[in-house]
mmCIF file of C-alpha atoms and ligand atoms in Angstrom:
data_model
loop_
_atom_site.group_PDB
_atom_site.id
_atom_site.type_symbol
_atom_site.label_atom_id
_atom_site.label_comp_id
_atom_site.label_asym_id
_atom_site.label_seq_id
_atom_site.Cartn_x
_atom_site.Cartn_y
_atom_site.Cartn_z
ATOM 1 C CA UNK S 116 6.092 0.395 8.135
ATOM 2 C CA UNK S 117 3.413 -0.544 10.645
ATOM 3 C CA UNK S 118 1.965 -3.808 11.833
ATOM 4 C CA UNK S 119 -0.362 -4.797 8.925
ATOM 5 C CA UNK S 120 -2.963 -5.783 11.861
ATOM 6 C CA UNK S 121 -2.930 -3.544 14.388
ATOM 7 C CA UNK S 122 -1.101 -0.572 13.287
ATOM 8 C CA UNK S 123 1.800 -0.477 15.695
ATOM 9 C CA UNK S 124 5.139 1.082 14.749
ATOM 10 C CA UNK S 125 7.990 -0.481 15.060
ATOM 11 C CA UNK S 126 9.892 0.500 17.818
ATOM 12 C CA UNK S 127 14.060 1.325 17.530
ATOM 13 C CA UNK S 128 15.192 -2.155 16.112
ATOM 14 C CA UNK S 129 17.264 -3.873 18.949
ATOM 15 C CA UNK S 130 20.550 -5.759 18.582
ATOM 16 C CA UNK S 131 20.146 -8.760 16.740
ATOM 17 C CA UNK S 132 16.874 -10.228 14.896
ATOM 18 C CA UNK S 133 14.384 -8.031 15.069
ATOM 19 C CA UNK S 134 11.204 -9.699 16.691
ATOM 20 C CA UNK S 135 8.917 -8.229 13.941
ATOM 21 C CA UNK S 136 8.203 -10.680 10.914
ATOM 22 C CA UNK S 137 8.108 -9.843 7.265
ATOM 23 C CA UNK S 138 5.470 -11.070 5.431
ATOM 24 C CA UNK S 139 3.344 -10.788 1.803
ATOM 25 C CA UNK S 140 -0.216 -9.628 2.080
ATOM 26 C CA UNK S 141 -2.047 -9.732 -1.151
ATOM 27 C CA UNK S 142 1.532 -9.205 -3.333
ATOM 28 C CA UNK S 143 2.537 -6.228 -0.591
ATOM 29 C CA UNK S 144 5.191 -6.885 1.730
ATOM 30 C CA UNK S 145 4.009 -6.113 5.370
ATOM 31 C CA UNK S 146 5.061 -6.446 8.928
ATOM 32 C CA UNK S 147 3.608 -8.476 11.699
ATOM 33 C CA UNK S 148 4.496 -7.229 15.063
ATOM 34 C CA UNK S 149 5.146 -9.261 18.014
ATOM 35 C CA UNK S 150 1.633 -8.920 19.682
ATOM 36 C CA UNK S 151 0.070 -9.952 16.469
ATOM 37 C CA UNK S 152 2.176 -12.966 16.138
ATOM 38 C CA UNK S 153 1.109 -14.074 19.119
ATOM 39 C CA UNK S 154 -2.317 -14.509 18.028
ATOM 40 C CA UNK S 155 -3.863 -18.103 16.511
ATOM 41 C CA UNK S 156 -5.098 -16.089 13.760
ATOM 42 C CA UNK S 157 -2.101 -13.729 12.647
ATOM 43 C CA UNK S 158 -1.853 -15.529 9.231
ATOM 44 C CA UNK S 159 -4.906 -16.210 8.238
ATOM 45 C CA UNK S 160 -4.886 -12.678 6.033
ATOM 46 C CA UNK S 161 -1.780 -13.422 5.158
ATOM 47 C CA UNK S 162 -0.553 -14.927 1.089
ATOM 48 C CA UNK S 163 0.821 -18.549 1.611
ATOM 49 C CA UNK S 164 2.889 -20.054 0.008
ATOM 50 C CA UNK S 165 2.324 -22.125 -3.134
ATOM 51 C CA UNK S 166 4.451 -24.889 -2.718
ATOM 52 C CA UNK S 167 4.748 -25.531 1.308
ATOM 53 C CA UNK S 168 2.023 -23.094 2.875
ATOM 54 C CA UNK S 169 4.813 -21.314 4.892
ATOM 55 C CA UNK S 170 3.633 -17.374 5.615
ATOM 56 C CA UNK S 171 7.081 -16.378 5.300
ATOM 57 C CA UNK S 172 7.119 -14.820 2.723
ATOM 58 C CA UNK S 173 9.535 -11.634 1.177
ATOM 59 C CA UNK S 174 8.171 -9.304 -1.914
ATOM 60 C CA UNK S 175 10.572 -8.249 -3.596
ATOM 61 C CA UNK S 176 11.532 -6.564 -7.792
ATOM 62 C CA UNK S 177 7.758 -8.119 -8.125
ATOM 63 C CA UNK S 178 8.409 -11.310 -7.510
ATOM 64 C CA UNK S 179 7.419 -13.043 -3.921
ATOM 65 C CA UNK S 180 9.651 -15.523 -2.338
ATOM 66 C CA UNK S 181 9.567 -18.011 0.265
ATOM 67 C CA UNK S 182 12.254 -17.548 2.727
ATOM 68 C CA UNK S 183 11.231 -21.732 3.870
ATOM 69 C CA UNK S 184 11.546 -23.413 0.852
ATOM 70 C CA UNK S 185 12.610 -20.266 -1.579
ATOM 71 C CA UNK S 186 9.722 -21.125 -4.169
ATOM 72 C CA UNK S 187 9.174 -17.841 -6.016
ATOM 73 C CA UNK S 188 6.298 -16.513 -7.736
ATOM 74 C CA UNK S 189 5.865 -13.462 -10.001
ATOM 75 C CA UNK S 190 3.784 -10.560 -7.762
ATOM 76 C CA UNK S 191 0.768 -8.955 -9.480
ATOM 77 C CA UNK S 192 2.371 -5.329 -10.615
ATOM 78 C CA UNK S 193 1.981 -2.475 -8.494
ATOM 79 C CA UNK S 194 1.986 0.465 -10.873
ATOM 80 C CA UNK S 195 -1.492 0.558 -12.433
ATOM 81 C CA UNK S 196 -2.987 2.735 -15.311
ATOM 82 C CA UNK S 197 -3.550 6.574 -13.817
ATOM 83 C CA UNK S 198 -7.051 7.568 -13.810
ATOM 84 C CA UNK S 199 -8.163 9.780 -16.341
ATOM 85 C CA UNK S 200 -8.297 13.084 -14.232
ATOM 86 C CA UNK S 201 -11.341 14.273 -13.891
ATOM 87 C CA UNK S 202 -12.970 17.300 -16.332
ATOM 88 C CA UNK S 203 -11.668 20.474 -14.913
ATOM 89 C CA UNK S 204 -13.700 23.269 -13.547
ATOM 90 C CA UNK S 205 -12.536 25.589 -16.116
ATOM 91 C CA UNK S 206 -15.452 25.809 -18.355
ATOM 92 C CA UNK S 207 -17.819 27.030 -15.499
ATOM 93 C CA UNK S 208 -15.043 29.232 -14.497
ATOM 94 C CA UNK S 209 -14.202 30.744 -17.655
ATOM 95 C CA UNK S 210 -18.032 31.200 -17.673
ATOM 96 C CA UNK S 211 -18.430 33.290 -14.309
ATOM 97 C CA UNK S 212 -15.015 35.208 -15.840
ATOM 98 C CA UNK S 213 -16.988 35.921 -19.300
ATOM 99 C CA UNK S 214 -19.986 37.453 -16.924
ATOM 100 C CA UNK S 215 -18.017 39.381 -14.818
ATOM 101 C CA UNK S 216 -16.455 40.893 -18.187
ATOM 102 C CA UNK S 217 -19.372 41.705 -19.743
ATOM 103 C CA UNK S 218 -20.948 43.666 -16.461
ATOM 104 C CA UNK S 219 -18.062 45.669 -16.150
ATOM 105 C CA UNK S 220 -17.975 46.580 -20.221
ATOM 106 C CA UNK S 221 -21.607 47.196 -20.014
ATOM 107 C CA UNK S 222 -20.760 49.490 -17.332
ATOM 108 C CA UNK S 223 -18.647 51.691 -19.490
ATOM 109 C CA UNK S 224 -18.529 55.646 -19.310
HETATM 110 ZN ZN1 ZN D 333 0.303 -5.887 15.373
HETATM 111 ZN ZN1 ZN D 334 7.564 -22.353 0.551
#
């Protein structure tokens, strides 16, 4: 998974705790990378939470939990109603199909 802000990949994870943070963006879990973390602002698009502000935040079985103060809140569900697929091209097909018939029986011997 990328850095939510800038895009960078994570690089091979090194021994120990990995410098990148996890965090919740609008009920998706994302990663911050080091750079970004660096900056004032790195949190500001970030969901807080509820009950002590704290941007560290885990999504998880669509719930999101604070790893500070492990207040947990339900996640607004991923899997959304498909979109009815759009009308299919058959009709003009079967159309340009029909035509092409009909010139080659009208052709006949
Ligand atoms: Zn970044
Ligand atoms: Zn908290």
């Amino acid at each position: 998974m990328p850095c939510f802000r800038c895009g960078a990949r994570q690089t091979d994870p090194v021994r120990g705790a990995s410098p990148w943070r996890r965090a919740v963006r609008a009920d998706h879990q994302v990663l911050v990378c080091p750079d970004c973390q660096a900056a004032h602002d790195w949190a500001d698009d970030l969901d807080r939470c509820a009950s002590c502000g704290s941007a560290a935040l885990v999504c998880r079985l669509g719930e999101v939990e604070c790893r500070d103060c492990g207040h947990t809140r339900d996640a607004v569900r991923d899997d959304q109603p498909l979109v009815p697929s759009a009308p299919s091209p058959a009709d003009g097909l079967s159309e340009e199909v029909a035509a092409a018939l009909s010139r080659v029986l009208r052709r006949g011997p």
